[in-house]
Coordinates of C-alpha atoms and ligand atoms in Angstrom, one line a residue:
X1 CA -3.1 -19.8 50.7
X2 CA -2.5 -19.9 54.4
X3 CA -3.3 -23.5 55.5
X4 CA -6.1 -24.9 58.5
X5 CA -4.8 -26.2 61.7
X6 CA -6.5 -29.4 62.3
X7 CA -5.6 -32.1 64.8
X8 CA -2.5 -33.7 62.7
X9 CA -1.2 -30.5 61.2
X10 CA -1.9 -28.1 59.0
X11 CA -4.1 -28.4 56.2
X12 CA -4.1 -27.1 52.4
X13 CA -6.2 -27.1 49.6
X14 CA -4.2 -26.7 46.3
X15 CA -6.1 -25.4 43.3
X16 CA -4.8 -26.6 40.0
X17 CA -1.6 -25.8 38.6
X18 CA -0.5 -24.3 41.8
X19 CA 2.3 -25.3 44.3
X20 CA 2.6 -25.6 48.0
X21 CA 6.5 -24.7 49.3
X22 CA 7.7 -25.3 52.4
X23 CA 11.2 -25.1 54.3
X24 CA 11.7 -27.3 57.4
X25 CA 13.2 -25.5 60.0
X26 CA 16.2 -26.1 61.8
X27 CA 16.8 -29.3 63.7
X28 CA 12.8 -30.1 62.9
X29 CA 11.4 -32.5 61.1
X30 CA 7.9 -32.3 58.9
X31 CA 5.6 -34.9 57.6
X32 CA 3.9 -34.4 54.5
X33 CA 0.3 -36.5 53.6
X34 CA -1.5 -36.4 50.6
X35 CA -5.0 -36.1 51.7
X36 CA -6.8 -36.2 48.3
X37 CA -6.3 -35.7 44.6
X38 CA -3.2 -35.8 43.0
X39 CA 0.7 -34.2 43.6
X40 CA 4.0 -34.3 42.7
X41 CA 7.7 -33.2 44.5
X42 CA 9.7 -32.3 41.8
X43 CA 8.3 -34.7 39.5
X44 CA 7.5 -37.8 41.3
X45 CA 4.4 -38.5 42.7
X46 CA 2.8 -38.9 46.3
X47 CA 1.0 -42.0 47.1
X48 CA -2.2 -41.0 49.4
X49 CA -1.9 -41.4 53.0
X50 CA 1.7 -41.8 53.1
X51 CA 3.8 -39.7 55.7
X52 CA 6.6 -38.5 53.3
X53 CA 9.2 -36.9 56.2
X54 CA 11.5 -33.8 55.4
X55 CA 14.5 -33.2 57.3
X56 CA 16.2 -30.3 58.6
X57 CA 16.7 -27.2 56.3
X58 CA 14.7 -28.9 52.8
X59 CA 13.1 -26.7 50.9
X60 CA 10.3 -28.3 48.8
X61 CA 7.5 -28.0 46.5
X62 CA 4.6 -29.8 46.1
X63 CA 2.8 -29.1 43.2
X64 CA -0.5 -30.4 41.7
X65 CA -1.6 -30.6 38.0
X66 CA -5.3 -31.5 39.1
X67 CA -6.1 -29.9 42.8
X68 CA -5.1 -31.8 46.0
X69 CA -5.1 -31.5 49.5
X70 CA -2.3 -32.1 51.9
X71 CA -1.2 -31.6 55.2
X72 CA 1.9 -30.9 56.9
X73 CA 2.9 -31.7 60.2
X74 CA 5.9 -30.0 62.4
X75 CA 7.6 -26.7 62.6
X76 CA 8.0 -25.2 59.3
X77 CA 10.2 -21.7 58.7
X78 CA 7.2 -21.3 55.7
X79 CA 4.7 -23.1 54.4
X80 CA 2.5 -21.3 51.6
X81 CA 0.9 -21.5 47.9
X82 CA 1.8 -19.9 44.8
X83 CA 0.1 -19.9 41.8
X84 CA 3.0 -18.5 40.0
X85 CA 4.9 -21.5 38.8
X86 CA 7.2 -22.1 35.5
X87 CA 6.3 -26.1 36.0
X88 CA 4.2 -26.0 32.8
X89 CA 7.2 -24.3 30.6
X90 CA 9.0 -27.6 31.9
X91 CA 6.5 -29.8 31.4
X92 CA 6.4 -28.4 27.9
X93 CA 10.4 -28.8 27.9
X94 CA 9.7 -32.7 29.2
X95 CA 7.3 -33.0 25.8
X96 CA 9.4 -31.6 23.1
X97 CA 12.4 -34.1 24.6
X98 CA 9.9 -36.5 24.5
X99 CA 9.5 -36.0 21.1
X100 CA 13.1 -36.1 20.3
X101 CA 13.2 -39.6 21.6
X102 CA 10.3 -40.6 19.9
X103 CA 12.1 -39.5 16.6
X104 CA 15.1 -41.2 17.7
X105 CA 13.3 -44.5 17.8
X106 CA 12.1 -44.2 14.5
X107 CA 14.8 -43.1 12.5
X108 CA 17.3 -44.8 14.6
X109 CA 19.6 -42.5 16.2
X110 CA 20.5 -40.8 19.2
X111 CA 17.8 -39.7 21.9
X112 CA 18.8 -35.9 23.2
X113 CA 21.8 -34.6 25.4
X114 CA 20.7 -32.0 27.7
X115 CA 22.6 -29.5 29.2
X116 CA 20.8 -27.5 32.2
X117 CA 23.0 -24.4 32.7
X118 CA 22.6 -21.2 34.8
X119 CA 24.1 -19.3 38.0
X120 CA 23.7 -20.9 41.3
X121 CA 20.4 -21.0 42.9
X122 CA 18.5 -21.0 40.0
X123 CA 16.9 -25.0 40.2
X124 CA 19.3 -26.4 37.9
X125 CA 19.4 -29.7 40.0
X126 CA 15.8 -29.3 40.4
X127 CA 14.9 -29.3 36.5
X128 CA 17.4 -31.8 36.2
X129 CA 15.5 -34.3 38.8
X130 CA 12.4 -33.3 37.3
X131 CA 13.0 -34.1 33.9
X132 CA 14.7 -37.3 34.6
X133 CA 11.5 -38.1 36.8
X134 CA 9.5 -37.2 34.0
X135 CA 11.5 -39.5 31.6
X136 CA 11.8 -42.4 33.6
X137 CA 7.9 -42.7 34.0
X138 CA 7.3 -42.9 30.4
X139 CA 9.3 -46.0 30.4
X140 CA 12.5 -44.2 29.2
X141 CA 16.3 -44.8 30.5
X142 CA 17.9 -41.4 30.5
X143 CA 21.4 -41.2 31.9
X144 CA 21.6 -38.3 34.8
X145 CA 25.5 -36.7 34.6
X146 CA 26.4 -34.6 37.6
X147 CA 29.0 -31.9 36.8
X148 CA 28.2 -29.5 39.9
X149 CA 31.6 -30.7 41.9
X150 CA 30.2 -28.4 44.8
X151 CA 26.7 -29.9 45.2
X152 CA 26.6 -33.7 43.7
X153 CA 23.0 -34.7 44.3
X154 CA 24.7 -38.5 43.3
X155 CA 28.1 -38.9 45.3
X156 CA 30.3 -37.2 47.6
X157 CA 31.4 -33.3 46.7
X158 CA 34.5 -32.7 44.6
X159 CA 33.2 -35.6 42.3
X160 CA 31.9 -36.0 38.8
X161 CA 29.5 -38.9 38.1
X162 CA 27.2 -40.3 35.7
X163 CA 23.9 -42.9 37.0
X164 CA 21.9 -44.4 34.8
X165 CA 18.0 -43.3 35.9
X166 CA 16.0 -46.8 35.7
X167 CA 13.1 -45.5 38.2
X168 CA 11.2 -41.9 39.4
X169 CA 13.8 -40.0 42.6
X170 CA 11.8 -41.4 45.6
X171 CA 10.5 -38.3 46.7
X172 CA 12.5 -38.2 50.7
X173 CA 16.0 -39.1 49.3
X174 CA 15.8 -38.3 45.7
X175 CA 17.3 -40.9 43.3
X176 CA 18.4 -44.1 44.0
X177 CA 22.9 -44.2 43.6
X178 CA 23.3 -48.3 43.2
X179 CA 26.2 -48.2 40.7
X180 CA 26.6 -44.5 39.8
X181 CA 30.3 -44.0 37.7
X182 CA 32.3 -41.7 40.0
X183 CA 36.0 -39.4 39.5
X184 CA 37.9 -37.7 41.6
X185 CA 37.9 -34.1 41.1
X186 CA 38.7 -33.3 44.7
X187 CA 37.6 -30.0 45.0
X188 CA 34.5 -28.2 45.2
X189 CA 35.1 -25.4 42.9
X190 CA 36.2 -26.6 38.9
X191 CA 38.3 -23.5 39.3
X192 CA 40.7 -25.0 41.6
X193 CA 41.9 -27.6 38.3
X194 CA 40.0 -26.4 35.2
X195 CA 42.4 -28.6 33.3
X196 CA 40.9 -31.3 35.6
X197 CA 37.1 -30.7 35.3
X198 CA 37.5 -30.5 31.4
X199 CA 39.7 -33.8 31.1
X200 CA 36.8 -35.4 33.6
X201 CA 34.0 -34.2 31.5
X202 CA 35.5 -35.3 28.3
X203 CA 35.7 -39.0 30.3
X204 CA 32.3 -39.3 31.2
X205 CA 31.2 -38.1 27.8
X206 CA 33.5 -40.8 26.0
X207 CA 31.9 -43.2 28.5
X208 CA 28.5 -42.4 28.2
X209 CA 29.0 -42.9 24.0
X210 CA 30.1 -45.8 24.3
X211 CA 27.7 -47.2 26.4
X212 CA 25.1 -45.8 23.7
X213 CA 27.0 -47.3 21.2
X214 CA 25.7 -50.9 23.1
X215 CA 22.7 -50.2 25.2
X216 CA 19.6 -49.1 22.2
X217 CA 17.8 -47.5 25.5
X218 CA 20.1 -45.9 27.2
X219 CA 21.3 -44.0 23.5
X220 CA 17.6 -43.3 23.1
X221 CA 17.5 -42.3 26.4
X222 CA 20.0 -39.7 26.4
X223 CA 21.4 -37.4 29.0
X224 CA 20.9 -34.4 31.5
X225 CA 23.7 -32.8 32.5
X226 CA 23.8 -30.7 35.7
X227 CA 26.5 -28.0 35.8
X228 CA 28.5 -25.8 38.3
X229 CA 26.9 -22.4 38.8
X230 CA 30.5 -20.6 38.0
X231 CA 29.3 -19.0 34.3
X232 CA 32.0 -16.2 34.1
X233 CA 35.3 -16.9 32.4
X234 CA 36.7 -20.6 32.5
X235 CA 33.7 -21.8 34.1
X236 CA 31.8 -20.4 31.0
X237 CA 34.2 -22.1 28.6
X238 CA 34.0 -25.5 30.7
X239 CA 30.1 -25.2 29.7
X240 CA 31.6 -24.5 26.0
X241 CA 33.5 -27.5 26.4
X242 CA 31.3 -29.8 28.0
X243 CA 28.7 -28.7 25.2
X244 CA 31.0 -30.1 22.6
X245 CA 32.4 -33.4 24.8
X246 CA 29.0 -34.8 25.0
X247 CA 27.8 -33.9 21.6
X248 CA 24.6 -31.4 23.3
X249 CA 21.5 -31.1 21.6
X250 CA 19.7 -28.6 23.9
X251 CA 21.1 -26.2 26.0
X252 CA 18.8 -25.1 28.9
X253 CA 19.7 -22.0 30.6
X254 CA 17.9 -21.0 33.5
X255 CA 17.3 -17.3 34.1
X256 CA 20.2 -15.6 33.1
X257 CA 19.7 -13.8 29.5
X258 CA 23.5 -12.8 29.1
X259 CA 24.5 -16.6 29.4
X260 CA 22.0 -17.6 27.3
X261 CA 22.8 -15.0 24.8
X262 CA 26.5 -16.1 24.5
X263 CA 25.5 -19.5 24.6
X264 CA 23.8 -19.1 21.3
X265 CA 26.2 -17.3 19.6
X266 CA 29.2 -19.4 20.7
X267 CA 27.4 -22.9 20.5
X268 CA 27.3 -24.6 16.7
X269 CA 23.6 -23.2 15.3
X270 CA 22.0 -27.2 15.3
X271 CA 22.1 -26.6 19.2
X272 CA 18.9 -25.3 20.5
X273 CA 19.3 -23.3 23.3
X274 CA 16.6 -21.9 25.0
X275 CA 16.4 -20.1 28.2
X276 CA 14.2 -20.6 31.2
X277 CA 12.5 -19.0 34.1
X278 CA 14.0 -20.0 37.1
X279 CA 10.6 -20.8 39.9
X280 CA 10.2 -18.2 42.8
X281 CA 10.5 -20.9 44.7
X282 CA 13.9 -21.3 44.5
X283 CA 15.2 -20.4 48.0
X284 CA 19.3 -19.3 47.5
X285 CA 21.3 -20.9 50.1
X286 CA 24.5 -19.4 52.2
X287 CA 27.7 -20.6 51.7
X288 CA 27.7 -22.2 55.7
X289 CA 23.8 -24.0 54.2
X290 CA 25.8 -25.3 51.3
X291 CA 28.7 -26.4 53.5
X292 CA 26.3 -28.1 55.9
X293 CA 24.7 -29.7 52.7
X294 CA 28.3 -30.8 51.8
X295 CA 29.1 -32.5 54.9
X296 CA 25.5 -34.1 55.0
X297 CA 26.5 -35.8 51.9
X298 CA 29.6 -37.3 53.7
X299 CA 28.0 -38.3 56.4
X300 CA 25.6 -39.9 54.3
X301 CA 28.3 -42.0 52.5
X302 CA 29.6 -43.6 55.2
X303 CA 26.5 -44.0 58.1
X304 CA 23.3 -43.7 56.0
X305 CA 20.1 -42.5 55.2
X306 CA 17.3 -42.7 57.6
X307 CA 16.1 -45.9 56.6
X308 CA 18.9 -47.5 55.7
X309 CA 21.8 -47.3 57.9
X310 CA 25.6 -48.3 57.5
X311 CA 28.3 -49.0 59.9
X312 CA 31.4 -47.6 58.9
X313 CA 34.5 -49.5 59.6
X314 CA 38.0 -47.8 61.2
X315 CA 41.5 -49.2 60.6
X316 CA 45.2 -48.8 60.2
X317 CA 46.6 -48.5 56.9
X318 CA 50.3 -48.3 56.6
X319 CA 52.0 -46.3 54.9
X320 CA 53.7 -47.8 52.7
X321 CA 51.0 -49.9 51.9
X322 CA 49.2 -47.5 49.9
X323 CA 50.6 -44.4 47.3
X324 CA 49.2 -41.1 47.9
X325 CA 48.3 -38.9 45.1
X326 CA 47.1 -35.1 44.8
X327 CA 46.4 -34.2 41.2
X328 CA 48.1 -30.8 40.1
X329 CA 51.1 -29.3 40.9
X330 CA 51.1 -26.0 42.4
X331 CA 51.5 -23.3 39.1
X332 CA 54.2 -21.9 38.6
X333 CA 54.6 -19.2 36.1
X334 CA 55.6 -20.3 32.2
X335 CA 58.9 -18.7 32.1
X336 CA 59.7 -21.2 34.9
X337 CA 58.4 -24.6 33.3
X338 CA 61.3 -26.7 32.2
X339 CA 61.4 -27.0 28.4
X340 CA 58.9 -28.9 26.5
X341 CA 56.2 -28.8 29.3
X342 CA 52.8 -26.8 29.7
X343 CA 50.8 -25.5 31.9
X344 CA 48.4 -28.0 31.6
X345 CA 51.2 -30.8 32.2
X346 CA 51.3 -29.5 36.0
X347 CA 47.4 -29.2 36.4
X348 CA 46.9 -32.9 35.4
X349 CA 49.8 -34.3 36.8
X350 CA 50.2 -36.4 40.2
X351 CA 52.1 -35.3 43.1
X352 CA 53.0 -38.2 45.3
X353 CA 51.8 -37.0 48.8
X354 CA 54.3 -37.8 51.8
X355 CA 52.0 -38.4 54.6
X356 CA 51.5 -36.1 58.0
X357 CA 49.7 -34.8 60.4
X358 CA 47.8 -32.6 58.1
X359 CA 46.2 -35.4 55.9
X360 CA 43.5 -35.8 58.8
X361 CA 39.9 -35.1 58.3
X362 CA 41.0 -35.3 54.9
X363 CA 38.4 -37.1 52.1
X364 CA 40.6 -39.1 50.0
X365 CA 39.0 -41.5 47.2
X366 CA 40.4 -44.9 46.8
X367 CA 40.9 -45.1 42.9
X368 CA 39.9 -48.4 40.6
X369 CA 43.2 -48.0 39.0
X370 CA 45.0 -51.3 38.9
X371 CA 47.9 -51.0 41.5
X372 CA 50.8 -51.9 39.1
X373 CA 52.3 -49.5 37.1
X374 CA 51.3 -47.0 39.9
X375 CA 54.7 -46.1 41.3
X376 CA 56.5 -42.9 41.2
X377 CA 57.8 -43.1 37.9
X378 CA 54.7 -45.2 36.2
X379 CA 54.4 -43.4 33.3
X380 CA 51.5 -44.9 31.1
X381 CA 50.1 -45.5 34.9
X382 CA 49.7 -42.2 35.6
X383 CA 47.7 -41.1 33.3
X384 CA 45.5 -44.1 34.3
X385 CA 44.7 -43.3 37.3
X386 CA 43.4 -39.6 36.8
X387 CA 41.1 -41.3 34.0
X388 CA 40.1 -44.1 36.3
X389 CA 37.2 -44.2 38.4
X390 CA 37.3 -44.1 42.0
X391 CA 35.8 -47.1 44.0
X392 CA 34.9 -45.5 46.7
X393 CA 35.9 -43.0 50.0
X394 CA 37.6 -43.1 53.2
X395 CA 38.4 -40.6 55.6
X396 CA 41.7 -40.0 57.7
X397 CA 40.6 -40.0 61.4
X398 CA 44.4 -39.9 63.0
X399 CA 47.8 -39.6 61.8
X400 CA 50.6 -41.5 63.4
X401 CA 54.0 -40.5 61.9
X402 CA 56.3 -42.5 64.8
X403 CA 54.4 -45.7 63.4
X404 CA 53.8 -44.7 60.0
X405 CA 50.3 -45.2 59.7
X406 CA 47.0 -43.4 59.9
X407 CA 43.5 -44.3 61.1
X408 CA 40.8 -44.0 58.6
X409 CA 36.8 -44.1 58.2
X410 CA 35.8 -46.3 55.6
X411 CA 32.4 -48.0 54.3
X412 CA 34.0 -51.4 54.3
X413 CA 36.2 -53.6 56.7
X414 CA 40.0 -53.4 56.0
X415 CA 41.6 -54.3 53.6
X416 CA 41.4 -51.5 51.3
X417 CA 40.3 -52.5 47.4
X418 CA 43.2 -50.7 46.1
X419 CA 46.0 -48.8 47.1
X420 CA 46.2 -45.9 44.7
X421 CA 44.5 -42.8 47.1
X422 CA 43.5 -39.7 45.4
X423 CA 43.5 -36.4 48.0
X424 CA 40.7 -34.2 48.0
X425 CA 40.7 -30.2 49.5
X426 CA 37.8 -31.3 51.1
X427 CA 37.8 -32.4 54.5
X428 CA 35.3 -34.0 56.9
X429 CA 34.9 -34.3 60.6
X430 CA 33.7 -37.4 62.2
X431 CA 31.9 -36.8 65.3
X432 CA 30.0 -39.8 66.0
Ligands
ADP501 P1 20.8 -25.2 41.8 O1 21.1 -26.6 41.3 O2 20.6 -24.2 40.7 O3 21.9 -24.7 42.8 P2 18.6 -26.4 43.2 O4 17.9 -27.1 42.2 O5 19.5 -27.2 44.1 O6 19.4 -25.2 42.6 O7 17.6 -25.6 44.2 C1 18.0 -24.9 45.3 C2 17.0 -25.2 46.5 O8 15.7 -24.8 46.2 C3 16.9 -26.7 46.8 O9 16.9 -26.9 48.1 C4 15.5 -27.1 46.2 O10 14.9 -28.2 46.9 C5 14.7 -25.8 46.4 N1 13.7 -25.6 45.4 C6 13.7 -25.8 44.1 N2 12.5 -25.5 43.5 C7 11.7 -25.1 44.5 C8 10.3 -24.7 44.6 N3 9.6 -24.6 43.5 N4 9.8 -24.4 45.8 C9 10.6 -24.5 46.9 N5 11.8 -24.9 46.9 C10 12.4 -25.2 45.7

């Protein structure tokens, strides 16, 4: 399906049921204009004679249920058409979910919890935004919970979150985060603080009941969860326990038949699971694309998207105005624990941070925990603050120790919300 130059761009006539991918280049831009007929990015549709415009390094599909014809203008690394597309197996997945809620309405109970598992690269995030699109445009409220810690598509990396979906992702910038429910993980891996990622998971899942519990649609709604693509050992059992935390109804594993097998013999047997073919269109990413992605994300936080941008804000903080956490202690082997404490006891709890030089370019997340009951010895306030969400980010710029305080990069003018600082491994680099 090579496409026609014409004056604009290129030109392509999509037959039905087929898909048009594309990857921008490098520091290029492409527009995208739906000529005539009908099309869809992953699941939401293009209005006619709109120029939808791709940044740097996307990799998108455009896919028609009925023929189209689009064009594409600026330097793409490919552009062609593929007939060969698994969108009707998750169009057929959208239906029988459908039908779930439907039934749920009726009888009065719970709509379904979707889990979308599988190895990286596979289009877990992709399905997810698709059936959530899906959803949304039948009138439905589903609840989008993002477990991947290394790619959020909803806040900053080495976070877990939960965003209630109330409209289609706008197809440039995907879904729109107004008031998504955010934790510190502070890593990008889970396997950095299993403990960690399993205690957050259980969180969101108690948060997201109860919120059933009082919102009809959002119950009815129900949930797609997007995972980490770690499936081996404790990131399998993380998918174990995240199955069980949130109650799953479907399991949907996307091209790998030994997860899927061990996910049906180790899930209860009222858990459908059903595996998936990932598309061809899938394009795997290197570890420097995904760390470029990472720090987009940042970037994003604090200056904007496109459209919209922000002005971030830099300041002092003093030291001792604020308490500095990092959740875990190193591990240290059992024979060496004092008596009556666990492992798990050092992975959850909170090491007061002194701070230096090395805490800049550091992300740290300002935490909604009330301030009180947050000093060293706070006891019941400890365990608060790993359960409480964060508020938002900031970013240590400079580091003074003679004056005992650091600069920092944050979304909002001084003073800080709160004073309880969570520190993540991740770090980001300011260059504007
Ligand atoms: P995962 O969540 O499994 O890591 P993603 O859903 O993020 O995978 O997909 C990886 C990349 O592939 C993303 O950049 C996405 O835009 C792209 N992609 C997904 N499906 C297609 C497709 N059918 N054609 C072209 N690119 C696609």
């Amino acid at each position: 399906g090579a496409g026609s130059s014409t004056g604009g761009g290129v030109r392509f006539e999509l037959e039905k049921e087929t898909e048009l991918r594309f990857e921008v280049e490098a520091g290029e831009r492409v527009q995208l204009e739906l000529l005539s007929g009908l099309a869809e990015v992953f699941g939401s549709e293009l209005n006619r004679n709109k120029k939808y415009t791709f940044g740097p390094g996307s990799k998108i599909a455009v896919f028609t249920w009925q023929g189209c014809t689009v064009s594409l203008t600026g330097k793409t690394e490919v552009a062609y058409v593929s007939r060969d597309t698994p969108m009707l197996l998750y169009l057929n997945t959208h239906a029988a979910l459908e039908q779930m809620r439907q039934q749920a309405e009726r009888d009065n109970e719970r709509g379904p919890r979707v889990m979308v598992v599988g190895p990286t690269d596979v289009g877990k995030s992709t399905v997810c935004r698709l059936l959530l699109s899906y959803a949304v445009r039948l009138g439905r409220r589903p609840t989008l919970v993002e477990l991947d810690v290394g790619q959020s598509g909803v806040s900053v990396p080495g976070t877990v979150s939960a965003l209630c979906i109330e409209r289609p992702a706008d197809v440039e910038e995907g879904f729109s985060v107004q008031a998504p429910l955010v934790y510190h993980f502070g890593s990008t891996t889970p396997g950095t603080n299993i403990k960690l990622y399993n205690k957050l998971t259980s969180c969101l899942a108690e948060v997201f009941s109860q919120r059933c519990e009082v919102n009809r649609r959002a119950s009815v709604g129900g949930c797609i969860i997007n995972t980490c693509g770690w499936v081996k050992g404790s990131g399998y059992q993380a998918l174990v326990h995240c199955a069980s935390a949130f109650e799953v109804d479907v399991v949907l594993v996307l091209d790998q038949e030994r997860l899927y097998n061990e996910l049906k013999r180790d899930l209860p047997h009222f858990v459908r699971v059903v595996l998936l073919p990932k598309s061809g269109g899938v394009v795997e990413r290197s570890k420097a694309c995904r760390r470029d992605t990472r720090d987009e994300k940042i970037r994003e936080y604090f200056y904007g998207f496109r459209g919209a941008s922000f002005y971030p804000h830099a300041f002092d903080v003093r030291f001792s105005d604020v308490r500095i956490y990092k959740i875990g202690a190193p591990s240290i082997p059992d024979s060496c624990l004092p008596l009556g404490m666990s492992q798990d006891d050092t992975q959850l709890k909170l090491v007061p941070v002194t701070p230096g030089r090395d805490l800049t370019h550091h992300v740290l997340s300002v935490s909604c925990a009330e301030d009180e009951g947050t000093g060293p010895e706070g006891g019941a306030g400890r365990r608060g603050i790993l359960e409480s969400p964060v508020c938002g980010f900031i970013v240590v710029t400079s580091v003074d120790t003679q004056a005992q305080v650091m600069t920092v990069l944050s979304p909002a003018p001084r003073p800080l919300p709160r004073h309880t600082l969570l520190i993540m491994d991740i770090r980001f680099i300011d260059l504007k």
